[in-house]
Coordinates of N, CA and C in Angstrom, one line a residue:
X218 N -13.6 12.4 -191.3 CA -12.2 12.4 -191.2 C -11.6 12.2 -192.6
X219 N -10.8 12.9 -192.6 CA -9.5 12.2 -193.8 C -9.7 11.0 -194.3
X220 N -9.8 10.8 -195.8 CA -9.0 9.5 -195.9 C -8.3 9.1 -195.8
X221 N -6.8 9.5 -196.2 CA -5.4 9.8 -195.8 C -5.2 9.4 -194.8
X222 N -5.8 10.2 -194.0 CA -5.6 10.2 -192.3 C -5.7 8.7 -191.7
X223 N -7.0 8.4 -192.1 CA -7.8 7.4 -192.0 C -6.7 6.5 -192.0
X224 N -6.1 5.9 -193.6 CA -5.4 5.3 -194.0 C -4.3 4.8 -193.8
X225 N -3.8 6.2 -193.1 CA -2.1 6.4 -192.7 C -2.1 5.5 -191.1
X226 N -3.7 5.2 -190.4 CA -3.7 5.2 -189.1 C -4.0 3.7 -189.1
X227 N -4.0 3.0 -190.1 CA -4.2 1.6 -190.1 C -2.6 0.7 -189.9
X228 N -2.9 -0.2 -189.3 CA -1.7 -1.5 -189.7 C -1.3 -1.9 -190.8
X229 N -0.3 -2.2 -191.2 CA 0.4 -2.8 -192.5 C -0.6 -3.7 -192.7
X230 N -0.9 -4.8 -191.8 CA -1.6 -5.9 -192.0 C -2.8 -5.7 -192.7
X231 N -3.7 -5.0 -191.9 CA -5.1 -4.6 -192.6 C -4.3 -3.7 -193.7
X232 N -3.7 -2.8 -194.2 CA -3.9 -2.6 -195.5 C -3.9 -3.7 -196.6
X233 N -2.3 -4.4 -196.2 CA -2.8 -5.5 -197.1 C -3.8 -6.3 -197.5
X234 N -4.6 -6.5 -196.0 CA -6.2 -7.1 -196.7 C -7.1 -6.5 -197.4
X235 N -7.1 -5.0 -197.3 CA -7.5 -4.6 -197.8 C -6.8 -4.6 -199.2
X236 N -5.9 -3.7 -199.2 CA -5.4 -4.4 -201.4 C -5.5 -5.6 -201.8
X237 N -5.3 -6.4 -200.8 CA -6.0 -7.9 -201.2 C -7.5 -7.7 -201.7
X238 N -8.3 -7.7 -200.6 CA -10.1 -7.2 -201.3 C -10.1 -6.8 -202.5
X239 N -9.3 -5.6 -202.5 CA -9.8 -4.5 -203.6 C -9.1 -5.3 -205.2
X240 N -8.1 -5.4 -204.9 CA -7.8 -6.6 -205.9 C -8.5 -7.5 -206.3
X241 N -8.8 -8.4 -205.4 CA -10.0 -9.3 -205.8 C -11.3 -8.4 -206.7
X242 N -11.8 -7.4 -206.1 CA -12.6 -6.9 -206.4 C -12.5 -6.1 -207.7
X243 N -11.4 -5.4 -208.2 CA -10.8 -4.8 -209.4 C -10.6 -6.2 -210.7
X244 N -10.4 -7.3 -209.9 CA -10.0 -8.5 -210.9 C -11.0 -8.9 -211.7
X245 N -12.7 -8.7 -210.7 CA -13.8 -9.2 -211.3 C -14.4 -8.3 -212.2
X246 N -14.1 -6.7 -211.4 CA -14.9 -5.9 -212.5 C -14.4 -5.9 -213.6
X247 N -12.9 -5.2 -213.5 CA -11.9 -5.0 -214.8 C -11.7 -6.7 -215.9
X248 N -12.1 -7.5 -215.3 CA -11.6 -8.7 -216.4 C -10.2 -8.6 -216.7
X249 N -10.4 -9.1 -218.1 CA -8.7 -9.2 -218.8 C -8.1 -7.8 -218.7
X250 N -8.8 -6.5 -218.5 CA -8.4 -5.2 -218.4 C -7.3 -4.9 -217.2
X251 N -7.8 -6.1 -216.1 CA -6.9 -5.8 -215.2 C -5.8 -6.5 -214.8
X252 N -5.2 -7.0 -215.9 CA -4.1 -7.5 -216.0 C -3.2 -6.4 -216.3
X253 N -3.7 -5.2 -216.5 CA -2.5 -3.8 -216.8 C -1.8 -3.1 -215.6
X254 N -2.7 -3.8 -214.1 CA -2.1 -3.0 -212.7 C -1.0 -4.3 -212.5
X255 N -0.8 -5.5 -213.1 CA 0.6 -6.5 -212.7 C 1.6 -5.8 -212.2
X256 N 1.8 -4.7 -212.8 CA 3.2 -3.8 -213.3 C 3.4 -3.5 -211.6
X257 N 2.4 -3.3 -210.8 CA 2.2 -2.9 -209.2 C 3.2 -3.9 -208.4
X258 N 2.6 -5.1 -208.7 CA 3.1 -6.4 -207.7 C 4.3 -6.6 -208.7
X259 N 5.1 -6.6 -210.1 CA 6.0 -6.8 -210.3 C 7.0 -5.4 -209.4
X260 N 6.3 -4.3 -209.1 CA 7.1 -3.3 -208.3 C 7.7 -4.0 -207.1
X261 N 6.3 -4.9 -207.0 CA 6.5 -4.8 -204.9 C 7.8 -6.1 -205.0
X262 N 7.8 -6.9 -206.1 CA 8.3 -8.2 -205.9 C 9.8 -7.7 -206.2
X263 N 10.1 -6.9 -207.1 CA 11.6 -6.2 -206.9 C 12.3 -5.8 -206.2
X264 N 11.3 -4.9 -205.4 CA 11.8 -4.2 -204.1 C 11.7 -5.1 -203.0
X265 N 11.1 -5.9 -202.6 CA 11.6 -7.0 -202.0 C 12.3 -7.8 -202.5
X266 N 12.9 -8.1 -203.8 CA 14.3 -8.9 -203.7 C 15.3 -8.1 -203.6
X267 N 15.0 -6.5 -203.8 CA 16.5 -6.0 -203.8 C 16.9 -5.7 -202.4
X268 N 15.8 -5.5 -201.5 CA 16.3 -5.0 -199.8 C 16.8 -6.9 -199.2
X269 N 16.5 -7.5 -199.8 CA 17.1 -9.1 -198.7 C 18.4 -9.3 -198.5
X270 N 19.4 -9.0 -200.2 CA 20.4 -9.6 -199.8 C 21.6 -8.5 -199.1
X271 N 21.3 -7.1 -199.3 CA 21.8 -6.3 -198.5 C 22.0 -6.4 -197.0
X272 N 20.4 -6.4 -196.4 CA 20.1 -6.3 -195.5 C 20.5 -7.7 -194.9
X273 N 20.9 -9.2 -195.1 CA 21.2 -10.5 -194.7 C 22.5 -10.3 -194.4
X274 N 22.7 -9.4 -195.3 CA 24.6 -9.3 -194.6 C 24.7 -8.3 -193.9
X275 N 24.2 -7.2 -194.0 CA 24.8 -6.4 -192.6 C 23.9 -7.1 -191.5
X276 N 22.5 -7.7 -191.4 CA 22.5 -8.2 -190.1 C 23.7 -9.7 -189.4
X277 N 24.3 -10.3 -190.5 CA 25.0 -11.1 -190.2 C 26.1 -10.9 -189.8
X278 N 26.7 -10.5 -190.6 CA 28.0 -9.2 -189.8 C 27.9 -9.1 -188.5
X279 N 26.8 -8.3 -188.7 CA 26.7 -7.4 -187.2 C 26.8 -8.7 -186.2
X280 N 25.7 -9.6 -186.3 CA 25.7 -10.6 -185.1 C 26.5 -11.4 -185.1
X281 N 27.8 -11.8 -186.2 CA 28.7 -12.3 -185.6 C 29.6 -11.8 -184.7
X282 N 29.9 -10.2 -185.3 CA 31.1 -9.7 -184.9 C 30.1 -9.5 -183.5
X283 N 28.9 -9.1 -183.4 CA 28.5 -8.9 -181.1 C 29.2 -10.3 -180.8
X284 N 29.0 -11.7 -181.1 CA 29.3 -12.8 -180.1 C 30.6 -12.5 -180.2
X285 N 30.8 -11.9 -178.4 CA 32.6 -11.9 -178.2 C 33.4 -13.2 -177.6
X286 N 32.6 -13.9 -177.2 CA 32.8 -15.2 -176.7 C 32.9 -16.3 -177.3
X287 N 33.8 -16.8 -178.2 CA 34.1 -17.9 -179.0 C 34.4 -19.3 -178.5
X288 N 33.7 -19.2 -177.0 CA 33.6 -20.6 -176.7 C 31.6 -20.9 -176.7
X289 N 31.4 -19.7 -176.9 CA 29.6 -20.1 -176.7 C 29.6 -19.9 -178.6
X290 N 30.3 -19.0 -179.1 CA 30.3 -19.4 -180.3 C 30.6 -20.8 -181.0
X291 N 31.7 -21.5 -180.3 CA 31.8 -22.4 -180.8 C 30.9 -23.2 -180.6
X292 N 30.3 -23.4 -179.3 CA 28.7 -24.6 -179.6 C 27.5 -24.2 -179.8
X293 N 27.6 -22.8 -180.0 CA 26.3 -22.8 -181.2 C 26.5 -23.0 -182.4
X294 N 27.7 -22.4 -183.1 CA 28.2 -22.8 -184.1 C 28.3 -24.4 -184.7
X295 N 28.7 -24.8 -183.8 CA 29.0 -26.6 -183.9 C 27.5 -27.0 -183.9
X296 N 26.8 -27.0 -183.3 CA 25.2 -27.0 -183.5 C 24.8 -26.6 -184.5
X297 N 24.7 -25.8 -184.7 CA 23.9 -25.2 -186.1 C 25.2 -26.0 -187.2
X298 N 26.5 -26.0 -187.6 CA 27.2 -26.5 -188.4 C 26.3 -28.0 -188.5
X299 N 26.1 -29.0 -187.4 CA 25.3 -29.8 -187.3 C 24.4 -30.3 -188.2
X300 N 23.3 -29.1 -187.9 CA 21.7 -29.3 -188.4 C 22.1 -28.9 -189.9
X301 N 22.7 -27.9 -190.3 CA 23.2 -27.6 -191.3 C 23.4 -28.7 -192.4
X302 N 24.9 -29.0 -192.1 CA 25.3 -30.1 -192.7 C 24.4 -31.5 -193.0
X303 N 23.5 -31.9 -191.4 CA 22.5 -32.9 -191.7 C 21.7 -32.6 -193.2
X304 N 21.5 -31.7 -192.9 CA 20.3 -30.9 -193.4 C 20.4 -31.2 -195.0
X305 N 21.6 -30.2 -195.2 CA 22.4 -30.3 -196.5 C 22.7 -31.6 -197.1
X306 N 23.5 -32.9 -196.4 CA 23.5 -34.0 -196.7 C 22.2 -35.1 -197.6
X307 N 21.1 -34.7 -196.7 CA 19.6 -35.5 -197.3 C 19.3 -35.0 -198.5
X308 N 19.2 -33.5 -198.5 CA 19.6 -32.7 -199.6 C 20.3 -33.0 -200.8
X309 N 21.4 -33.2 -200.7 CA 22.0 -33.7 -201.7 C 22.0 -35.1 -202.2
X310 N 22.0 -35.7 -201.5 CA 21.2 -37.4 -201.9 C 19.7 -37.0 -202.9
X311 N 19.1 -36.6 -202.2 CA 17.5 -36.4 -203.1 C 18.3 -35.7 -204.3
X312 N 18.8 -35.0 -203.9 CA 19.3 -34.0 -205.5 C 20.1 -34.8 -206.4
X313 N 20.9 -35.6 -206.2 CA 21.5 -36.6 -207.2 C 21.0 -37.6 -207.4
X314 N 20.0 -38.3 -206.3 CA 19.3 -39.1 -207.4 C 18.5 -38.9 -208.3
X315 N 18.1 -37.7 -208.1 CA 16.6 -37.0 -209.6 C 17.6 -36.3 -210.4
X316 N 18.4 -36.1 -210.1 CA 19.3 -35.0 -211.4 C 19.6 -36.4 -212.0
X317 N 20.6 -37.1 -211.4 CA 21.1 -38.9 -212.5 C 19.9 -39.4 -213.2
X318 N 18.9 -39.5 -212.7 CA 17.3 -40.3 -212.8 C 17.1 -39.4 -214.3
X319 N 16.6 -37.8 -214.3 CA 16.3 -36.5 -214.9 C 17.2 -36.0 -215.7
X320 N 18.2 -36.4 -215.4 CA 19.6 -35.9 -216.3 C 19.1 -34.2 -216.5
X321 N 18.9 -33.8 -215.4 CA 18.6 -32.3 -215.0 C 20.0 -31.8 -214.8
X322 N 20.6 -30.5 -215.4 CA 21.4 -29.7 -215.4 C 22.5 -30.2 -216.8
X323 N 22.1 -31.1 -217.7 CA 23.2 -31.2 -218.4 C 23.7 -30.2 -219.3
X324 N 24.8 -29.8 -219.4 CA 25.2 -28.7 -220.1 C 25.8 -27.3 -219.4
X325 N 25.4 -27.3 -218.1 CA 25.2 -26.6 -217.2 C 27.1 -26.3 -216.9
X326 N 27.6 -25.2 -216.9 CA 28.6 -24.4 -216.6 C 29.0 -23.8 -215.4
X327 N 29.8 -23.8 -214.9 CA 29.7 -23.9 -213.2 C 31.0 -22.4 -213.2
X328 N 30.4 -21.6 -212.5 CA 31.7 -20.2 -212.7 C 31.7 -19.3 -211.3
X329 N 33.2 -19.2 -211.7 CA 33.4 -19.0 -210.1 C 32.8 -17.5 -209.7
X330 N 32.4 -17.1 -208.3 CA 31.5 -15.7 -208.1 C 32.7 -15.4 -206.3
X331 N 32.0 -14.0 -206.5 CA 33.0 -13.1 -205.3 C 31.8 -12.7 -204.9
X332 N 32.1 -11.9 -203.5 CA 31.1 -11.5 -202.6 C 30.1 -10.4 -203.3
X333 N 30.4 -9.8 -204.0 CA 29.8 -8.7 -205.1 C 28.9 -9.3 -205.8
X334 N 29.5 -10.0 -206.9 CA 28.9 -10.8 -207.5 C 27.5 -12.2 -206.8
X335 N 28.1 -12.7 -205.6 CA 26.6 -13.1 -204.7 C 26.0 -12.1 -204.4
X336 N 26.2 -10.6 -204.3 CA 24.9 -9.7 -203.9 C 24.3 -9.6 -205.0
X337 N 24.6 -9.6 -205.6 CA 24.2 -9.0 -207.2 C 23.0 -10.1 -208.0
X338 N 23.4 -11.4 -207.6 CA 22.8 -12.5 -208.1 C 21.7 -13.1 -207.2
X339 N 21.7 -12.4 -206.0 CA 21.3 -13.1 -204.9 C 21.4 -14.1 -204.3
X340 N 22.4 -14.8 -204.2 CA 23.2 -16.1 -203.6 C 23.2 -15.9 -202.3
X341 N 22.1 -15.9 -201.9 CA 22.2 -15.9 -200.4 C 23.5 -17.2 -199.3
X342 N 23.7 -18.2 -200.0 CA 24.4 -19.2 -199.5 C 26.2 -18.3 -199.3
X343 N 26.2 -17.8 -200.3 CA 27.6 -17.4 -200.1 C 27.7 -16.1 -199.6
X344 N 26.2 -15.3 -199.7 CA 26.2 -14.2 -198.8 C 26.6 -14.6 -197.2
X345 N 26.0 -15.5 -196.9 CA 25.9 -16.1 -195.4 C 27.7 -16.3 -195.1
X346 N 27.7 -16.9 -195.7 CA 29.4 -17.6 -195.4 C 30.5 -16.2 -195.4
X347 N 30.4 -15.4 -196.3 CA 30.9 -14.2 -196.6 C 30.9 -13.5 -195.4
X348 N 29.6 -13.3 -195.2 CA 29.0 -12.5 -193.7 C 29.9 -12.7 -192.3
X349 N 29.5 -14.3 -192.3 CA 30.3 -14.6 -191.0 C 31.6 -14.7 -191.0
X350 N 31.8 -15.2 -192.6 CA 33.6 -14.7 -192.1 C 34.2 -13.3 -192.0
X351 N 33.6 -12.4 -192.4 CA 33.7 -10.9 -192.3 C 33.6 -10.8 -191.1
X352 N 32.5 -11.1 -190.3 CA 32.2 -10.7 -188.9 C 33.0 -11.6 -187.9
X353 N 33.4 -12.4 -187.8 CA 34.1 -13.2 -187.2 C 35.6 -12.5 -187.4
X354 N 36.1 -11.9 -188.5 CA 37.6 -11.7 -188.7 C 37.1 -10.0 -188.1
X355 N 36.1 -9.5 -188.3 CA 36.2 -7.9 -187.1 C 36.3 -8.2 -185.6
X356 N 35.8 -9.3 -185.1 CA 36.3 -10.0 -184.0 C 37.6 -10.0 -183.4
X357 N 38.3 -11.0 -184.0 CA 40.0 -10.7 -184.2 C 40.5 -9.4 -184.4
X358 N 40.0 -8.6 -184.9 CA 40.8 -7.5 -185.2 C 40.5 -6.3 -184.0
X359 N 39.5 -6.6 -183.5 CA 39.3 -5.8 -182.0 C 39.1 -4.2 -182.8
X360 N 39.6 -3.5 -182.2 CA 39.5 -1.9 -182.1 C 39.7 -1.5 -183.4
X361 N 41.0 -2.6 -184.6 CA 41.3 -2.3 -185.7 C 39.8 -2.3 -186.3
X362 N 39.4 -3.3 -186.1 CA 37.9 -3.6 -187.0 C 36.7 -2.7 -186.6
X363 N 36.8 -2.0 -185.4 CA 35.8 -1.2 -184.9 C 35.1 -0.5 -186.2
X364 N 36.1 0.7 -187.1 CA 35.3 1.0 -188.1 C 34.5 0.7 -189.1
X365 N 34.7 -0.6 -189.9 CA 34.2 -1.2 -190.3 C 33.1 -1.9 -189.7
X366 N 33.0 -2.1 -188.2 CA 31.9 -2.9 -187.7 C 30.4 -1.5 -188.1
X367 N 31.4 -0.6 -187.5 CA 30.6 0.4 -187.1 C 29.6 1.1 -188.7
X368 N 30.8 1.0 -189.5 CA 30.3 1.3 -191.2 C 29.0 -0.2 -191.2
X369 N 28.9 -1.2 -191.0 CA 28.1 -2.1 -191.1 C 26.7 -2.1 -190.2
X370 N 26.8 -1.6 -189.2 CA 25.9 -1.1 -188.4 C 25.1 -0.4 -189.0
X371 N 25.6 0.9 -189.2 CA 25.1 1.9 -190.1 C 24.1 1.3 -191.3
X372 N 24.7 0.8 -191.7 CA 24.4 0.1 -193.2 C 23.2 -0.9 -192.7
X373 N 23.1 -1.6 -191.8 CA 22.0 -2.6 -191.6 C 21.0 -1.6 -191.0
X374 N 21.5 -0.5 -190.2 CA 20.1 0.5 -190.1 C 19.4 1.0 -191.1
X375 N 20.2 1.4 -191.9 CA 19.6 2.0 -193.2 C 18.9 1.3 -194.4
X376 N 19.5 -0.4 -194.3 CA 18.7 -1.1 -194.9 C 16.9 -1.9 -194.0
X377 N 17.2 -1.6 -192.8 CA 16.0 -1.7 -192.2 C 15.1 -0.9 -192.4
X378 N 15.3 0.6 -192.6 CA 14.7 2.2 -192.8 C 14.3 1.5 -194.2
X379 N 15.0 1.1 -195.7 CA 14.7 0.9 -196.8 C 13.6 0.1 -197.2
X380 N 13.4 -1.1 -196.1 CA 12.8 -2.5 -195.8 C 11.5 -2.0 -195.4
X381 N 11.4 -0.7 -194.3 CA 10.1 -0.1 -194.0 C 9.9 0.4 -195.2
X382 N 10.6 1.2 -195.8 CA 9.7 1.8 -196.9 C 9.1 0.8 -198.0
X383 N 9.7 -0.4 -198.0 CA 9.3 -1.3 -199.2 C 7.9 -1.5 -198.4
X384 N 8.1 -2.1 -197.5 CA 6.8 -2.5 -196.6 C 5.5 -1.7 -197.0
X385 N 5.6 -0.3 -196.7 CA 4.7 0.7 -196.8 C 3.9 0.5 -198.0
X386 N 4.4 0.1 -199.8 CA 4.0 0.0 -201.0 C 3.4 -1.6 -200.9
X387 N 3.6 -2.7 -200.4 CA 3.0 -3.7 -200.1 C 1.5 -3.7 -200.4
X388 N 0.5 -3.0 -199.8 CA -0.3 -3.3 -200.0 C -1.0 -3.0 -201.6
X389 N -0.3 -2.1 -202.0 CA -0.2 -1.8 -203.3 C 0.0 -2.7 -204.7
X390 N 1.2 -3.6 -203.9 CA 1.6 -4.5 -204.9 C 1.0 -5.7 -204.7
X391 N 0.1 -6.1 -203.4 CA -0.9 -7.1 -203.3 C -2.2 -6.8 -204.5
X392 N -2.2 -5.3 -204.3 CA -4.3 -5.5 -205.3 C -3.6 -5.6 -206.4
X393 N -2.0 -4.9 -206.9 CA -1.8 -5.4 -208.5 C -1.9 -6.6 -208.6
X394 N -1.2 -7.4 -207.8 CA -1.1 -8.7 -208.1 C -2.4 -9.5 -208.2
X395 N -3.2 -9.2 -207.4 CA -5.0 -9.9 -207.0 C -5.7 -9.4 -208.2
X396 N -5.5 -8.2 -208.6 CA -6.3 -7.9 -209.9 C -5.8 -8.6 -211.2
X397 N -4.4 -8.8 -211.0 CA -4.1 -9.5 -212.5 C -4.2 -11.1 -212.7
X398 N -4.5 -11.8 -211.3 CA -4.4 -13.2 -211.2 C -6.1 -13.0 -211.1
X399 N -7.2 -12.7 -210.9 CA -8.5 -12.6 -210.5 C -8.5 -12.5 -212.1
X400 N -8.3 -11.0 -212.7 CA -8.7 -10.5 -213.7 C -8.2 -11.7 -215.3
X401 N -7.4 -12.6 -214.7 CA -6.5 -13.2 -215.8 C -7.6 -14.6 -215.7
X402 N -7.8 -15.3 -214.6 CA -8.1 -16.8 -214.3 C -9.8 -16.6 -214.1
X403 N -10.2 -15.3 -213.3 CA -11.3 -15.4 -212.7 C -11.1 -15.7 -211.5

């Protein structure tokens, strides 16, 4: 049979073990030599930061603006606001006492960012917030907001379609990575 064939008929999973193996295995033969396939896993690590923060907002959109019921919205919301906020609170105690303790961030410039600007930087926190108030205000707008919901829809399919194809090079960017950490450390 094909190799190709062969290849094309496996799981995502097993390929990556396999570029894992072969990585491993390219790390010991090639040595310090195979520190030149990194360039692989710096591919794969790109293209997975650049499909997240797209794709986090059209799926968030989208699932706010489906909940049409703003009384079950409201107590999931109030729940999750909850765990959130708990969450965030402990958070920020641990974080000011090591930053005061560390005097970690001094100098540090604080500047204001727009919904663009969180895609672009990947600020997932203000993607989130952005999202739901987008999808929550196509809510209110009923039939006005239809196209826009519908432009978003689109848009989260197509970043799902993009997310498969990142997937697909995965195993690729595992043996670069296995070969340059194997080939670098042993």
């Amino acid at each position: 049979m094909n190799p190709i064939k062969m290849w094309n008929k496996l799981g995502l999973f097993t390929k990556i073990m396999i570029g894992f193996a072969l990585g491993i295995g390219a790390g010991l033969v090639l040595g310090e030599s195979a520190t030149k396939l990194a360039f692989l896993g710096t591919i794969l690590t790109r293209l997975l930061t650049m499909v997240v923060a797209p794709l986090v907002l059209g799926l968030l959109i989208c699932a706010a603006a489906d909940v049409k019921d703003f009384k079950t919205l409201g107590k999931i919301g109030g729940k999750t606001l909850a765990v959130f906020l708990g969450g965030t609170a402990v958070a920020v105690v641990i974080g000011l006492v090591l930053c005061n303790v560390m005097q970690i961030g001094a100098g540090f410039v604080m500047e204001t960012t727009n919904p663009f600007n969180s895609l672009s930087e990947q600020n997932l926190l203000q993607i989130i917030f952005f999202a739901l108030l987008l999808g929550f205000s196509l809510i209110k707008l009923g039939d006005k907001g239809a196209p826009v919901l519908d432009f978003f829809r689109a848009w989260t399919e197509a970043w799902k379609e993009i997310t498969n194809i990142v997937l697909e090079f995965t195993p690729y960017g595992v043996f670069g990575l296995m070969a340059n950490i194997v080939g670098k450390y042993g």
